mmCIF file of N, CA and C in Angstrom:
data_model
loop_
_atom_site.group_PDB
_atom_site.id
_atom_site.type_symbol
_atom_site.label_atom_id
_atom_site.label_comp_id
_atom_site.label_asym_id
_atom_site.label_seq_id
_atom_site.Cartn_x
_atom_site.Cartn_y
_atom_site.Cartn_z
ATOM 1 N N MET L 1 1.233 -1.381 -0.060
ATOM 2 C CA MET L 1 0.097 0.012 -0.193
ATOM 3 C C MET L 1 0.035 0.905 0.067
ATOM 4 N N ARG L 2 1.925 1.671 0.892
ATOM 5 C CA ARG L 2 3.132 2.362 0.879
ATOM 6 C C ARG L 2 3.655 2.242 -0.604
ATOM 7 N N LEU L 3 3.777 1.459 -0.837
ATOM 8 C CA LEU L 3 4.174 1.269 -2.487
ATOM 9 C C LEU L 3 3.941 2.743 -3.663
ATOM 10 N N ILE L 4 2.190 2.005 -3.256
ATOM 11 C CA ILE L 4 1.016 2.963 -4.266
ATOM 12 C C ILE L 4 1.078 3.978 -4.400
ATOM 13 N N LEU L 5 1.489 4.876 -2.708
ATOM 14 C CA LEU L 5 0.971 5.701 -2.411
ATOM 15 C C LEU L 5 2.621 6.673 -2.606
ATOM 16 N N VAL L 6 3.069 5.989 -2.395
ATOM 17 C CA VAL L 6 5.187 6.870 -3.332
ATOM 18 C C VAL L 6 5.569 6.924 -4.280
ATOM 19 N N ILE L 7 4.246 5.926 -5.595
ATOM 20 C CA ILE L 7 4.524 6.472 -7.168
ATOM 21 C C ILE L 7 3.187 7.264 -7.123
ATOM 22 N N ALA L 8 2.370 6.962 -6.478
ATOM 23 C CA ALA L 8 1.538 7.991 -6.398
ATOM 24 C C ALA L 8 1.859 9.388 -6.923
ATOM 25 N N PHE L 9 2.115 9.201 -5.261
ATOM 26 C CA PHE L 9 3.202 10.956 -4.996
ATOM 27 C C PHE L 9 4.043 11.025 -5.931
ATOM 28 N N LEU L 10 4.572 10.553 -6.579
ATOM 29 C CA LEU L 10 5.494 10.846 -7.506
ATOM 30 C C LEU L 10 4.819 11.352 -8.471
ATOM 31 N N PHE L 11 4.157 9.725 -9.286
ATOM 32 C CA PHE L 11 3.117 10.026 -10.352
ATOM 33 C C PHE L 11 3.052 11.815 -10.702
ATOM 34 N N ILE L 12 1.738 13.180 -8.701
ATOM 35 C CA ILE L 12 1.384 13.678 -9.310
ATOM 36 C C ILE L 12 2.728 15.114 -9.429
ATOM 37 N N GLY L 13 3.245 14.240 -8.837
ATOM 38 C CA GLY L 13 4.505 15.767 -8.104
ATOM 39 C C GLY L 13 5.483 15.712 -9.968
ATOM 40 N N ASN L 14 5.248 15.262 -10.647
ATOM 41 C CA ASN L 14 5.829 15.207 -11.658
ATOM 42 C C ASN L 14 4.821 15.221 -13.235
ATOM 43 N N THR L 15 3.792 15.493 -13.062
ATOM 44 C CA THR L 15 2.113 15.905 -13.845
ATOM 45 C C THR L 15 2.499 17.309 -13.424
ATOM 46 N N MET L 16 2.880 17.643 -12.167
ATOM 47 C CA MET L 16 2.676 19.330 -12.441
ATOM 48 C C MET L 16 3.840 19.979 -11.740
ATOM 49 N N VAL L 17 5.168 19.641 -12.510
ATOM 50 C CA VAL L 17 6.014 19.215 -12.853
ATOM 51 C C VAL L 17 6.005 20.318 -14.238
ATOM 52 N N ALA L 18 5.180 19.239 -14.823
ATOM 53 C CA ALA L 18 5.230 19.526 -16.332
ATOM 54 C C ALA L 18 4.521 20.099 -16.983
ATOM 55 N N GLN L 19 3.883 20.519 -16.136
ATOM 56 C CA GLN L 19 2.298 20.999 -16.318
ATOM 57 C C GLN L 19 2.522 22.939 -16.276
ATOM 58 N N ASN L 20 3.692 23.283 -15.019
ATOM 59 C CA ASN L 20 4.495 24.290 -15.444
ATOM 60 C C ASN L 20 5.863 25.129 -17.149
ATOM 61 N N VAL L 21 6.142 23.907 -17.276
ATOM 62 C CA VAL L 21 6.463 23.951 -18.516
ATOM 63 C C VAL L 21 6.499 23.819 -19.241
ATOM 64 N N ILE L 22 4.416 23.728 -20.604
ATOM 65 C CA ILE L 22 4.857 24.181 -20.829
ATOM 66 C C ILE L 22 5.002 25.547 -20.506
ATOM 67 N N PRO L 23 4.861 26.526 -22.176
ATOM 68 C CA PRO L 23 4.512 28.491 -22.436
ATOM 69 C C PRO L 23 3.181 28.853 -22.473
ATOM 70 N N LYS L 24 3.009 29.316 -21.762
ATOM 71 C CA LYS L 24 1.733 29.910 -21.555
ATOM 72 C C LYS L 24 1.485 31.017 -22.800
ATOM 73 N N TYR L 25 0.970 31.813 -23.341
ATOM 74 C CA TYR L 25 1.359 32.761 -24.524
ATOM 75 C C TYR L 25 -0.099 33.677 -24.830
ATOM 76 N N GLU L 26 -0.301 35.092 -24.586
ATOM 77 C CA GLU L 26 -1.444 35.666 -24.983
ATOM 78 C C GLU L 26 -1.278 35.549 -26.555
ATOM 79 N N PHE L 27 -3.255 36.042 -27.018
ATOM 80 C CA PHE L 27 -3.593 36.243 -28.063
ATOM 81 C C PHE L 27 -3.631 37.720 -28.510
ATOM 82 N N LEU L 28 -3.268 38.189 -29.209
ATOM 83 C CA LEU L 28 -3.737 39.770 -29.702
ATOM 84 C C LEU L 28 -4.299 39.750 -31.453
ATOM 85 N N GLU L 29 -5.607 39.998 -31.857
ATOM 86 C CA GLU L 29 -5.873 40.199 -32.680
ATOM 87 C C GLU L 29 -6.168 41.576 -33.180
ATOM 88 N N ILE L 30 -5.997 41.976 -34.807
ATOM 89 C CA ILE L 30 -5.827 42.939 -35.370
ATOM 90 C C ILE L 30 -6.735 42.745 -36.513
ATOM 91 N N ILE L 31 -7.642 44.376 -37.367
ATOM 92 C CA ILE L 31 -8.222 43.436 -38.131
ATOM 93 C C ILE L 31 -7.693 45.189 -39.632
ATOM 94 N N VAL L 32 -7.319 43.935 -40.067
ATOM 95 C CA VAL L 32 -7.698 44.931 -41.663
ATOM 96 C C VAL L 32 -8.077 44.706 -42.347
ATOM 97 N N ILE L 33 -8.414 46.694 -43.197
ATOM 98 C CA ILE L 33 -9.043 46.586 -44.314
ATOM 99 C C ILE L 33 -9.258 46.750 -44.675
ATOM 100 N N GLN L 34 -9.287 45.784 -46.167
ATOM 101 C CA GLN L 34 -8.856 46.925 -47.293
ATOM 102 C C GLN L 34 -9.066 47.333 -47.871
ATOM 103 N N LYS L 35 -8.948 48.136 -49.816
ATOM 104 C CA LYS L 35 -9.506 48.270 -50.157
ATOM 105 C C LYS L 35 -10.244 46.846 -51.785
ATOM 106 N N ALA L 36 -11.298 47.193 -51.562
ATOM 107 C CA ALA L 36 -11.668 46.097 -52.513
ATOM 108 C C ALA L 36 -10.850 46.474 -53.982
ATOM 109 N N ASN L 37 -10.142 45.519 -54.859
ATOM 110 C CA ASN L 37 -9.616 45.334 -56.214
ATOM 111 C C ASN L 37 -8.549 46.546 -55.813
ATOM 112 N N LYS L 38 -8.267 46.923 -54.926
ATOM 113 C CA LYS L 38 -6.448 47.434 -54.674
ATOM 114 C C LYS L 38 -5.520 47.259 -54.295
ATOM 115 N N ARG L 39 -5.583 45.987 -55.333
ATOM 116 C CA ARG L 39 -4.061 45.080 -54.928
ATOM 117 C C ARG L 39 -3.823 44.957 -53.733
ATOM 118 N N GLY L 40 -4.077 45.211 -52.388
ATOM 119 C CA GLY L 40 -4.436 45.037 -51.253
ATOM 120 C C GLY L 40 -4.127 46.849 -50.445
ATOM 121 N N LYS L 41 -4.181 47.491 -51.508
ATOM 122 C CA LYS L 41 -4.442 49.465 -50.108
ATOM 123 C C LYS L 41 -5.070 48.975 -49.025
ATOM 124 N N VAL L 42 -4.826 49.207 -48.324
ATOM 125 C CA VAL L 42 -5.429 49.696 -46.896
ATOM 126 C C VAL L 42 -6.499 50.742 -46.652
ATOM 127 N N LYS L 43 -6.890 50.158 -46.289
ATOM 128 C CA LYS L 43 -8.774 51.605 -45.863
ATOM 129 C C LYS L 43 -7.798 51.399 -44.220
ATOM 130 N N ARG L 44 -7.953 50.835 -43.264
ATOM 131 C CA ARG L 44 -8.136 50.721 -41.761
ATOM 132 C C ARG L 44 -7.279 49.607 -41.091
ATOM 133 N N ILE L 45 -6.956 50.524 -40.223
ATOM 134 C CA ILE L 45 -6.688 48.603 -39.269
ATOM 135 C C ILE L 45 -7.282 49.149 -38.090
ATOM 136 N N GLU L 46 -7.839 48.545 -37.233
ATOM 137 C CA GLU L 46 -8.623 48.277 -35.903
ATOM 138 C C GLU L 46 -7.879 47.596 -34.759
ATOM 139 N N VAL L 47 -7.983 47.951 -33.729
ATOM 140 C CA VAL L 47 -7.597 46.394 -32.797
ATOM 141 C C VAL L 47 -9.064 46.872 -31.710
ATOM 142 N N GLN L 48 -9.772 46.176 -31.533
ATOM 143 C CA GLN L 48 -10.304 45.845 -30.752
ATOM 144 C C GLN L 48 -9.849 45.840 -29.178
ATOM 145 N N GLU L 49 -9.539 47.249 -28.379
ATOM 146 C CA GLU L 49 -9.614 48.160 -27.149
ATOM 147 C C GLU L 49 -10.137 46.769 -26.110
ATOM 148 N N GLU L 50 -10.835 46.431 -25.927
ATOM 149 C CA GLU L 50 -11.432 45.246 -24.528
ATOM 150 C C GLU L 50 -11.071 44.144 -24.746
ATOM 151 N N GLN L 51 -9.375 43.468 -25.684
ATOM 152 C CA GLN L 51 -8.511 42.091 -25.307
ATOM 153 C C GLN L 51 -8.012 42.712 -25.161
ATOM 154 N N ALA L 52 -7.240 40.877 -24.157
ATOM 155 C CA ALA L 52 -6.663 40.929 -22.380
ATOM 156 C C ALA L 52 -5.812 41.207 -22.347
ATOM 157 N N ALA L 53 -5.083 41.396 -23.215
ATOM 158 C CA ALA L 53 -4.015 40.579 -24.169
ATOM 159 C C ALA L 53 -3.105 42.173 -23.633
ATOM 160 N N LEU L 54 -4.148 43.272 -24.240
ATOM 161 C CA LEU L 54 -3.783 44.310 -24.451
ATOM 162 C C LEU L 54 -3.645 44.890 -23.211
ATOM 163 N N LYS L 55 -4.117 44.437 -21.861
ATOM 164 C CA LYS L 55 -3.907 45.422 -20.612
ATOM 165 C C LYS L 55 -2.577 44.919 -20.449
ATOM 166 N N ASN L 56 -1.629 45.976 -19.597
ATOM 167 C CA ASN L 56 -0.422 45.877 -19.488
ATOM 168 C C ASN L 56 0.422 46.447 -20.705
ATOM 169 N N SER L 57 0.552 46.017 -21.702
ATOM 170 C CA SER L 57 0.702 46.051 -22.997
ATOM 171 C C SER L 57 2.016 47.648 -22.815
ATOM 172 N N LEU L 58 2.266 46.912 -23.823
ATOM 173 C CA LEU L 58 3.374 48.485 -24.894
ATOM 174 C C LEU L 58 2.911 48.925 -26.568
ATOM 175 N N ILE L 59 1.804 48.102 -25.501
ATOM 176 C CA ILE L 59 1.209 48.278 -27.231
ATOM 177 C C ILE L 59 0.072 49.840 -27.526
ATOM 178 N N ASP L 60 0.308 51.185 -28.477
ATOM 179 C CA ASP L 60 -0.880 52.089 -28.260
ATOM 180 C C ASP L 60 -1.478 51.273 -29.130
ATOM 181 N N VAL L 61 -2.586 52.199 -29.330
ATOM 182 C CA VAL L 61 -3.497 51.260 -30.151
ATOM 183 C C VAL L 61 -3.648 52.482 -30.775
ATOM 184 N N LYS L 62 -4.035 53.607 -30.854
ATOM 185 C CA LYS L 62 -3.619 54.489 -31.726
ATOM 186 C C LYS L 62 -2.596 54.291 -32.746
ATOM 187 N N GLU L 63 -1.209 54.241 -31.696
ATOM 188 C CA GLU L 63 -0.789 53.815 -32.947
ATOM 189 C C GLU L 63 -0.718 53.515 -34.667
ATOM 190 N N VAL L 64 -1.309 51.993 -33.718
ATOM 191 C CA VAL L 64 -1.718 51.169 -34.960
ATOM 192 C C VAL L 64 -2.669 50.713 -35.759
ATOM 193 N N GLU L 65 -3.775 51.608 -34.988
ATOM 194 C CA GLU L 65 -4.911 51.863 -35.965
ATOM 195 C C GLU L 65 -4.324 53.507 -37.223
ATOM 196 N N ALA L 66 -3.383 53.806 -36.184
ATOM 197 C CA ALA L 66 -3.061 55.101 -37.510
ATOM 198 C C ALA L 66 -1.549 55.223 -38.667
ATOM 199 N N LEU L 67 -1.097 52.948 -38.528
ATOM 200 C CA LEU L 67 -0.598 52.628 -39.895
ATOM 201 C C LEU L 67 -1.480 52.731 -41.195
ATOM 202 N N GLU L 68 -0.938 52.931 -42.022
ATOM 203 C CA GLU L 68 -0.739 52.810 -43.335
ATOM 204 C C GLU L 68 -0.313 51.765 -44.207
ATOM 205 N N GLN L 69 -0.103 50.654 -43.091
ATOM 206 C CA GLN L 69 0.812 49.573 -44.651
ATOM 207 C C GLN L 69 0.189 48.267 -43.517
ATOM 208 N N THR L 70 -0.085 47.264 -43.913
ATOM 209 C CA THR L 70 0.627 45.676 -43.286
ATOM 210 C C THR L 70 1.639 46.036 -43.557
ATOM 211 N N SER L 71 3.104 45.791 -43.898
ATOM 212 C CA SER L 71 3.745 45.428 -43.501
ATOM 213 C C SER L 71 4.299 45.884 -42.099
ATOM 214 N N ASP L 72 3.866 48.349 -42.216
ATOM 215 C CA ASP L 72 4.485 49.081 -40.744
ATOM 216 C C ASP L 72 3.241 48.209 -39.633
ATOM 217 N N MET L 73 2.775 47.489 -40.119
ATOM 218 C CA MET L 73 2.160 46.982 -38.724
ATOM 219 C C MET L 73 3.130 45.795 -37.662
ATOM 220 N N LEU L 74 2.604 44.981 -38.982
ATOM 221 C CA LEU L 74 3.604 43.179 -38.501
ATOM 222 C C LEU L 74 5.260 44.707 -38.161
ATOM 223 N N ASN L 75 5.820 45.358 -38.579
ATOM 224 C CA ASN L 75 6.912 45.324 -38.106
ATOM 225 C C ASN L 75 6.608 46.344 -36.507
ATOM 226 N N TYR L 76 5.878 46.607 -36.403
ATOM 227 C CA TYR L 76 5.107 47.117 -35.195
ATOM 228 C C TYR L 76 4.844 46.514 -34.347
ATOM 229 N N MET L 77 4.882 45.844 -35.025
ATOM 230 C CA MET L 77 3.978 43.675 -33.492
ATOM 231 C C MET L 77 5.187 43.015 -33.326
ATOM 232 N N SER L 78 6.572 42.879 -34.271
ATOM 233 C CA SER L 78 7.320 42.512 -33.913
ATOM 234 C C SER L 78 8.084 43.692 -32.964
ATOM 235 N N ASN L 79 8.526 44.355 -33.223
ATOM 236 C CA ASN L 79 8.984 45.542 -32.912
ATOM 237 C C ASN L 79 9.197 45.346 -31.241
ATOM 238 N N ALA L 80 7.303 44.995 -30.386
ATOM 239 C CA ALA L 80 6.600 44.772 -29.655
ATOM 240 C C ALA L 80 7.204 43.984 -28.974
ATOM 241 N N ASN L 81 7.868 42.645 -29.961
ATOM 242 C CA ASN L 81 8.184 41.839 -28.970
ATOM 243 C C ASN L 81 6.747 40.107 -29.085
ATOM 244 N N TRP L 82 5.945 40.612 -30.444
ATOM 245 C CA TRP L 82 5.021 40.209 -30.711
ATOM 246 C C TRP L 82 5.459 39.026 -31.688
ATOM 247 N N GLU L 83 4.062 37.901 -31.514
ATOM 248 C CA GLU L 83 5.112 37.180 -32.651
ATOM 249 C C GLU L 83 3.870 37.045 -33.387
ATOM 250 N N TYR L 84 4.423 37.139 -34.951
ATOM 251 C CA TYR L 84 2.554 36.885 -36.077
ATOM 252 C C TYR L 84 2.905 35.461 -35.785
ATOM 253 N N VAL L 85 1.609 35.219 -35.805
ATOM 254 C CA VAL L 85 1.177 33.980 -36.209
ATOM 255 C C VAL L 85 -0.144 33.423 -37.547
ATOM 256 N N ASP L 86 -1.313 34.142 -37.639
ATOM 257 C CA ASP L 86 -2.171 33.493 -38.676
ATOM 258 C C ASP L 86 -2.416 34.773 -39.129
ATOM 259 N N ARG L 87 -3.527 34.584 -40.529
ATOM 260 C CA ARG L 87 -3.397 35.495 -40.877
ATOM 261 C C ARG L 87 -5.454 34.964 -41.808
ATOM 262 N N LYS L 88 -6.145 35.314 -41.538
ATOM 263 C CA LYS L 88 -7.089 34.826 -42.521
ATOM 264 C C LYS L 88 -8.006 36.207 -43.088
ATOM 265 N N ALA L 89 -9.047 35.598 -43.928
ATOM 266 C CA ALA L 89 -9.665 36.194 -44.552
ATOM 267 C C ALA L 89 -10.890 36.055 -45.053
ATOM 268 N N ILE L 90 -11.328 37.336 -45.231
ATOM 269 C CA ILE L 90 -13.202 37.088 -45.172
ATOM 270 C C ILE L 90 -13.739 38.256 -46.536
ATOM 271 N N ILE L 91 -13.974 37.419 -46.994
ATOM 272 C CA ILE L 91 -13.989 38.541 -48.221
ATOM 273 C C ILE L 91 -15.731 38.088 -49.213
ATOM 274 N N THR L 92 -17.173 38.994 -49.103
ATOM 275 C CA THR L 92 -18.153 38.848 -49.255
ATOM 276 C C THR L 92 -18.882 38.765 -50.368
ATOM 277 N N GLU L 93 -17.560 39.959 -51.229
ATOM 278 C CA GLU L 93 -17.852 40.107 -53.052
ATOM 279 C C GLU L 93 -17.591 41.165 -53.257
ATOM 280 N N ASP L 94 -17.165 41.198 -54.662
ATOM 281 C CA ASP L 94 -16.002 41.440 -55.743
ATOM 282 C C ASP L 94 -15.596 42.747 -54.994
ATOM 283 N N ASN L 95 -16.786 43.705 -55.091
ATOM 284 C CA ASN L 95 -16.222 44.553 -54.445
ATOM 285 C C ASN L 95 -16.194 45.643 -53.153
ATOM 286 N N ASP L 96 -16.276 44.613 -52.784
ATOM 287 C CA ASP L 96 -16.952 44.996 -50.909
ATOM 288 C C ASP L 96 -15.514 45.000 -50.135
ATOM 289 N N PRO L 97 -15.442 45.684 -49.502
ATOM 290 C CA PRO L 97 -13.353 44.872 -48.622
ATOM 291 C C PRO L 97 -13.374 44.006 -48.120
ATOM 292 N N VAL L 98 -11.511 43.722 -47.762
ATOM 293 C CA VAL L 98 -11.736 42.842 -47.846
ATOM 294 C C VAL L 98 -10.992 43.026 -46.034
ATOM 295 N N TRP L 99 -11.504 42.059 -45.463
ATOM 296 C CA TRP L 99 -11.149 42.095 -44.069
ATOM 297 C C TRP L 99 -9.749 40.830 -43.439
ATOM 298 N N MET L 100 -8.994 40.950 -42.757
ATOM 299 C CA MET L 100 -8.105 40.754 -42.344
ATOM 300 C C MET L 100 -7.622 40.311 -41.179
ATOM 301 N N SER L 101 -7.907 38.995 -40.945
ATOM 302 C CA SER L 101 -7.973 39.048 -38.773
ATOM 303 C C SER L 101 -6.513 38.719 -38.635
ATOM 304 N N TYR L 102 -5.766 38.844 -38.634
ATOM 305 C CA TYR L 102 -4.783 39.173 -38.459
ATOM 306 C C TYR L 102 -3.994 38.515 -36.572
ATOM 307 N N LEU L 103 -3.880 37.251 -35.792
ATOM 308 C CA LEU L 103 -2.890 37.337 -35.234
ATOM 309 C C LEU L 103 -1.659 36.654 -35.055
ATOM 310 N N PHE L 104 -1.455 37.091 -33.503
ATOM 311 C CA PHE L 104 -0.327 37.582 -33.110
ATOM 312 C C PHE L 104 -0.266 36.795 -31.522
ATOM 313 N N LYS L 105 0.845 36.483 -31.231
ATOM 314 C CA LYS L 105 1.165 36.193 -29.548
ATOM 315 C C LYS L 105 2.536 36.236 -29.413
ATOM 316 N N LYS L 106 2.187 36.814 -27.799
ATOM 317 C CA LYS L 106 3.732 36.765 -26.977
ATOM 318 C C LYS L 106 4.365 36.058 -25.779
ATOM 319 N N ARG L 107 4.236 35.749 -25.940
ATOM 320 C CA ARG L 107 4.815 34.982 -24.351
ATOM 321 C C ARG L 107 4.530 35.452 -22.864
ATOM 322 N N ARG L 108 3.800 35.586 -21.832
ATOM 323 C CA ARG L 108 3.478 35.325 -21.472
ATOM 324 C C ARG L 108 4.700 34.979 -20.182
ATOM 325 N N HIS L 109 4.682 36.415 -19.417
ATOM 326 C CA HIS L 109 6.315 36.131 -18.576
ATOM 327 C C HIS L 109 5.838 35.977 -16.270
#
Protein backbone atom coordinates (compact mmCIF):
# COMPACT_ATOMS: atom_id res chain seq x y z
CA MET A 1 0.00 0.00 0.00
CA ARG A 2 2.83 2.39 0.87
CA LEU A 3 4.49 1.63 -2.45
CA ILE A 4 1.32 2.60 -4.30
CA LEU A 5 1.07 5.87 -2.36
CA VAL A 6 4.72 6.71 -3.09
CA ILE A 7 4.28 5.99 -6.79
CA ALA A 8 1.07 8.05 -6.91
CA PHE A 9 2.77 10.94 -5.12
CA LEU A 10 5.73 10.87 -7.55
CA PHE A 11 3.41 10.69 -10.55
CA ILE A 12 1.31 13.66 -9.37
CA GLY A 13 4.44 15.68 -8.61
CA ASN A 14 5.86 15.03 -12.09
CA THR A 15 2.56 15.97 -13.71
CA MET A 16 2.47 19.29 -11.85
CA VAL A 17 6.06 20.08 -12.88
CA ALA A 18 5.28 19.18 -16.50
CA GLN A 19 2.33 21.62 -16.52
CA ASN A 20 4.67 24.46 -15.53
CA VAL A 21 6.95 23.67 -18.48
CA ILE A 22 4.23 24.31 -21.09
CA PRO A 23 4.68 27.89 -22.34
CA LYS A 24 1.69 30.16 -21.91
CA TYR A 25 0.88 32.82 -24.50
CA GLU A 26 -1.31 35.86 -24.80
CA PHE A 27 -3.03 36.35 -28.14
CA LEU A 28 -3.98 39.59 -29.86
CA GLU A 29 -6.09 40.07 -32.99
CA ILE A 30 -5.73 43.04 -35.32
CA ILE A 31 -8.19 43.63 -38.16
CA VAL A 32 -6.92 45.14 -41.41
CA ILE A 33 -9.58 46.32 -43.85
CA GLN A 34 -8.33 46.52 -47.40
CA LYS A 35 -9.94 48.26 -50.35
CA ALA A 36 -11.48 45.99 -52.95
CA ASN A 37 -9.56 45.57 -56.20
CA LYS A 38 -6.78 47.96 -55.08
CA ARG A 39 -4.00 45.35 -54.80
CA GLY A 40 -4.15 45.19 -51.02
CA LYS A 41 -4.21 48.92 -50.27
CA VAL A 42 -5.14 49.33 -46.60
CA LYS A 43 -8.33 51.23 -45.89
CA ARG A 44 -7.92 51.10 -42.10
CA ILE A 45 -6.51 49.06 -39.23
CA GLU A 46 -8.64 48.29 -36.17
CA VAL A 47 -7.70 46.94 -32.75
CA GLN A 48 -10.43 45.84 -30.38
CA GLU A 49 -9.46 47.57 -27.12
CA GLU A 50 -11.28 45.11 -24.85
CA GLN A 51 -8.80 42.30 -25.60
CA ALA A 52 -7.21 40.98 -22.41
CA ALA A 53 -3.76 40.90 -24.04
CA LEU A 54 -3.74 44.71 -24.23
CA LYS A 55 -3.81 45.11 -20.46
CA ASN A 56 -0.32 45.98 -19.19
CA SER A 57 0.93 45.94 -22.79
CA LEU A 58 3.26 48.45 -24.39
CA ILE A 59 1.16 48.53 -27.55
CA ASP A 60 -0.46 51.87 -28.31
CA VAL A 61 -3.78 51.16 -30.05
CA LYS A 62 -3.89 54.63 -31.63
CA GLU A 63 -0.38 54.17 -33.07
CA VAL A 64 -1.33 50.82 -34.59
CA GLU A 65 -4.55 52.20 -36.05
CA ALA A 66 -2.63 55.14 -37.56
CA LEU A 67 -0.39 52.83 -39.59
CA GLU A 68 -1.06 52.87 -43.32
CA GLN A 69 0.48 49.61 -44.51
CA THR A 70 0.34 46.02 -43.39
CA SER A 71 4.14 45.80 -43.43
CA ASP A 72 4.32 48.75 -41.00
CA MET A 73 1.91 46.95 -38.67
CA LEU A 74 3.92 43.72 -38.81
CA ASN A 75 7.15 45.63 -38.06
CA TYR A 76 5.48 47.51 -35.16
CA MET A 77 4.25 44.26 -33.62
CA SER A 78 7.62 42.57 -34.10
CA ASN A 79 9.40 45.50 -32.40
CA ALA A 80 6.94 45.16 -29.48
CA ASN A 81 7.94 41.45 -29.18
CA TRP A 82 4.69 40.04 -30.58
CA GLU A 83 5.06 37.09 -32.92
CA TYR A 84 2.89 36.80 -36.05
CA VAL A 85 0.87 33.57 -35.95
CA ASP A 86 -1.84 33.55 -38.61
CA ARG A 87 -3.92 35.57 -41.03
CA LYS A 88 -7.43 34.91 -42.28
CA ALA A 89 -9.33 36.81 -44.96
CA ILE A 90 -13.05 37.41 -45.20
CA ILE A 91 -14.24 38.29 -48.69
CA THR A 92 -17.96 38.74 -49.27
CA GLU A 93 -18.40 40.19 -52.76
CA ASP A 94 -16.16 41.53 -55.53
CA ASN A 95 -16.47 45.24 -54.66
CA ASP A 96 -16.68 44.88 -50.87
CA PRO A 97 -13.63 45.57 -48.70
CA VAL A 98 -11.50 42.60 -47.68
CA TRP A 99 -11.33 42.02 -43.91
CA MET A 100 -8.04 40.48 -42.81
CA SER A 101 -7.66 39.09 -39.29
CA TYR A 102 -4.04 39.02 -38.10
CA LEU A 103 -3.28 36.96 -35.00
CA PHE A 104 -0.20 37.60 -32.84
CA LYS A 105 1.11 35.83 -29.75
CA LYS A 106 3.38 36.87 -26.92
CA ARG A 107 4.86 34.67 -24.25
CA ARG A 108 3.62 35.45 -20.73
CA HIS A 109 6.25 36.16 -18.13
